[in-house]
Amino acid sequence: MTDAVHLSGKIVLDGRLDEPEWSDAPKAGGCTQISPKPGEAASQRTCVSILYDDEAVYVGAMLYDSSPDSILRQLSPRDNYESSNTDAFAVTFDTYLDRQNATQFVVTAAGVQADAIVKFDNVDRSWNAAWYSRVAVTDSGWSVEMKIPYSALRFSKEKVQKWGVNYYRLIRRHREQSYWSEVSPAIQNVIGQSGTLKGIHDIKAPIRLALLPYISSYVEDYNGKQTKSLNGGMDVKYGLSESFTLDMTLVPDFGQTLFDNKVLNLSPIEVRYNERRYFFTEGVDLFKKNDLFYSRRVGGTPVNAGTVSSQLGANEYISKNPATTRLYNAAKVSGRTKKNTGIGIFNAISAPTNATVRDSVSGIERKVQTSPLANYNVIVVDQALKNNSYVSLVNTNVTRKENSYNANVSSLLFKFADKHNTYGVSGSGDVSQLYDGAANDVGYRALLSFGKQSGNYTWSANSTMISDRFNPNDLGYLARNNIFSCILYNSYNTYKPFWVVNSTYNKIGLEYYRTFNPDVYSRSAIHGNHNLTLKSFHSMGAYWDWQPGHSYDYFEPRTPGRFYIYPRNNMVGSFFSSDYRRKFALDLEFSNRWFGDSKRNTFYWKFSPRFRFSNKLSAVYSLTRENRLYDVGFVNNINDSIILGTRTLTTTTNTLSAAYIFTRTMSLNLNARHYWSQADYSQYGLLEADGNLTKLDYNPDNSEDRNHNINYNSFNVFMNFVWQFKPGSEMSIVYQNSIYASGKQLIPNYFDDVTNTFQAPQGNSLSMKIVYFLDYLTIDKFLHKRKVNEG
C-alpha cells in the first residue's frame, strides 16, 4: 500500500524532482523481479511518489543506477518502446479497484511515451491519451515526472478514492523487469497482483470533451491517371458521465492506413487481415469477445460484390466493382460503472455501393447495387466478479435496407476462478441468425474449458461444438464451422534460472476432431512446442506435430457432405533468436512436414537480420520461403464432379522495416514488402465418394479456361513522417506505392518476376494530414483569457 499527497504548490515538469513537494512525499520502493530472477529483489533501487491536485495526478520516480553511463536510451516511435533498446518506467492505475481493468502510462529513458488499456494480461496499445512527461539523466541514474490529467482517467464520484496501482521498471541491459507490488509469472492476471493507492480525496472529473478536427490533402496517381482531393472531418470524445465515454468519427478519412499484407489464398478459409484504421483499433477491447466483432467488416467488401458477374447481359462487362464501402459515420460508447459493470455500444452506418457495368457495343453503362445502406451494431455488457471472474452478454447486428439479408448473433460468456486463481472454468454459448423476411437460418456454437491456470504446471481440457449453420461472419470472424472438438493441453514452464538456462516454456496438446454434420471422425493430432531462453538471452526452440492416421477433410471439396482423404503426416521445426540488446541480431527458423505419400513435402525457412545503427536509426529485414511439393487442392466443380489438382506452391516474401527517430515526438518510418507466390499444377483428379482421387485427363494446356496456374505478386511501400507537435496533436506526411499483379504465365526467375511486376499498373499516393487536439480545459482557458483581455 502507498499514499498520495495533495499538491499545494506548482510542479515544473522537467524530470528532475527538485521541488520540495517531491522530497516530502511518501516513497514507494523495494521492487521485485518478474524476470530474469522471479521473486528476487531488483538489482537497482527505485523510489516512486504520487502527488495530486484539482487537475491531475503527478508521478515522480527516481530510478537509481550504479552505472548511469550504461542506461540504454534508444529512441522509438510512440507506443513502440518494447521493440527498442531502452530502459523504461511505467505506472498502472486500476481506478475502480476491480483487479481486472487498468490504464498504463509508460516513459522510456529517452523520453518516449506509451500508454495502454490493460484487461487481465492483455495490453491494448492502440489507446492514446493526452498527458505530459519529462525525463532527466543524473549521476545517480535517471528520473521521470508525469502529469496525467483527470481527463485521461475514469474514476468514481466517491469522496475518498481507493485505486489499484503498480510500478514497473525495465533495465534493458540486464533484461531485468521488476514491479513494486510483486508479480509472479506463474499466476495469470498481472492487474490482480497490483498494490493499493490511498490518500486521494475530493477530486472531480472534468468535463471530458475532446475535439480532434483534421484536414487532409491527397495527390494520387494510378497508371498515369492523377486525382487530387482535400478532405476534412472530426473525431469527438465526450465523457457522458464519470464512467462512460462517447467516441465518434464524422466523415472519417482512412487514406493514410498502412497496407494489408495481401496473400494468394487457395484455401476455403477466409484470410483475416489486421485492423489498421485508428478509430477501430483504439479502445475496442470490450467489443472483441469471441471474435464476434471483426471491425474489417465495417466499410469492408460489399456483401453482393461477387454476384455482379451473374447479372451481366450480352456484350456487358464489369468496368468498376468497388472493393470497399464508404462509411457515413461511426460511434462507440464504453465505460464501467462503480459496480464493475462494463457496457459498450458500437454503431456505424455505411453508404450504398454500386458496381458499374458497361455494354461493349453501345458503350451504355448501368449501375448494379452490391451493398445497400447498412447499419452495424454491437452491444456488450460485461460484469466483473471477484477472483478474476466475469459474465458477459454480447449482441451483434447487421441491418441492410434492401436487396439483401440481415444478420444477428447473441452470446453469453463466463469465467469463474477459485479465490487462489489456481483453477478456473470458462465457456460461452452463441446463436446466429440470418434472415431475409422469408427464411430464418439459425446456427449454434458452444465452448467449455476447465483447467489449472497458475503454477509451473498448468493444463486445460476444452470442448467446442459449432453447428454447420453457425455463421457470425457478417460482423464477426469464424474460420470454420461444422466442428466438434476435444483438446487437452499440458504446459510446464520454469521461470527461475538454472545452469545456463534462464527460462523454459513447454506445451503439449492432444486434439480430436469430428464434423458436426454428418457426425463422423475428421482428424486427430499430437503437437508440442518447446522454447528456452539462455542466460545470454539468446532464445531457441523446437515445435512438432504428429498426425498418425489419415484425416478426412470436409472443407477442401467446398461441397457439403463430401470429403478428401488427407494423408498422415509429421512436422518438425526449430527457431533461433539472438539477443536483441546487441546492435546486430538475427532470427532464423525452419520447418519441414513429411507426408505418407513420399513425394509430398512442405518446407519453410526464414532469415531475418536486424540492425541498430544508432539510438535513432534501426532496420529489420526478413526473407521467407515456403515450398509445398505435390500439394493437393480444390480446382473446380463441374456438374457435381469435384476436381482437385496436384500442384507445387512456392511463396517468397521480402520485407523491410526501417525507422529514423529525430526526437521523441518526430519520426520517419519505412515499410516495404514484396510477396511472390506461384501455383504450378501438374495433374488433376476426380474426387470419388470414398475421398480418393482418380486421375483425370484434364490437361491445362488444352484450353485457356483450364489453365489454373497462378503467378501472383503484391508489392507495397509505405513511408510516413509523423510529428506530434503537442500531446494528442500531430502532422503526418505519407507516401504509398502499391502494385498487385496476377496472371497464369509462370515466371521461373525471381528478378524476371520483379521486372514484370513493375510493368503492371501501379498506384502512388502522397498525402498530408493534420490532427489538432482540443479538450474542454484548453477551450475554457482560451475563452476565459479572451474575456479578460476584452474586459
Tab-separated table of C-alpha atoms in Angstrom, residues 28-48 62-66 88-89 167-171 173-183:
chain	number	residue	atom	x	y	z
A	28	ALA	CA	7.317	3.558	-2.547
A	29	GLY	CA	10.271	1.320	-3.313
A	30	GLY	CA	11.593	-2.182	-2.946
A	31	CYS	CA	10.800	-3.633	-6.380
A	32	THR	CA	10.794	-7.398	-7.019
A	33	GLN	CA	11.886	-9.028	-10.261
A	34	ILE	CA	9.490	-10.872	-12.544
A	35	SER	CA	12.448	-11.760	-14.803
A	36	PRO	CA	15.113	-12.948	-15.157
A	37	LYS	CA	15.072	-13.964	-11.465
A	38	PRO	CA	11.442	-14.032	-10.287
A	39	GLY	CA	10.973	-13.312	-6.596
A	40	GLU	CA	14.422	-11.772	-6.063
A	41	ALA	CA	14.978	-8.113	-5.247
A	42	ALA	CA	15.617	-5.777	-8.169
A	43	SER	CA	19.288	-5.099	-8.852
A	44	GLN	CA	18.787	-1.305	-8.709
A	45	ARG	CA	16.790	0.851	-6.286
A	46	THR	CA	13.574	2.611	-7.359
A	47	CYS	CA	11.616	5.274	-5.450
A	48	VAL	CA	8.188	6.498	-6.585
A	62	MET	CA	13.849	8.193	-9.175
A	63	LEU	CA	15.393	5.189	-10.889
A	64	TYR	CA	18.792	4.761	-9.317
A	65	ASP	CA	21.524	3.131	-11.365
A	66	SER	CA	25.071	2.269	-10.308
A	88	ALA	CA	11.586	2.270	-19.174
A	89	PHE	CA	9.298	3.084	-16.259
A	167	TYR	CA	5.047	0.484	-10.793
A	168	TYR	CA	7.112	-1.288	-13.407
A	169	ARG	CA	10.770	-0.846	-14.281
A	170	LEU	CA	12.747	-2.227	-17.211
A	171	ILE	CA	16.558	-2.293	-17.074
A	173	ARG	CA	20.935	-4.058	-20.459
A	174	HIS	CA	20.159	-6.801	-17.914
A	175	ARG	CA	16.793	-7.719	-19.472
A	176	GLU	CA	15.522	-7.124	-15.943
A	177	GLN	CA	11.839	-6.429	-15.316
A	178	SER	CA	10.535	-5.655	-11.842
A	179	TYR	CA	7.368	-4.493	-10.100
A	180	TRP	CA	6.774	-2.578	-6.878
A	181	SER	CA	3.929	-4.958	-5.936
A	182	GLU	CA	5.338	-8.392	-6.688
A	183	VAL	CA	4.008	-10.068	-9.834
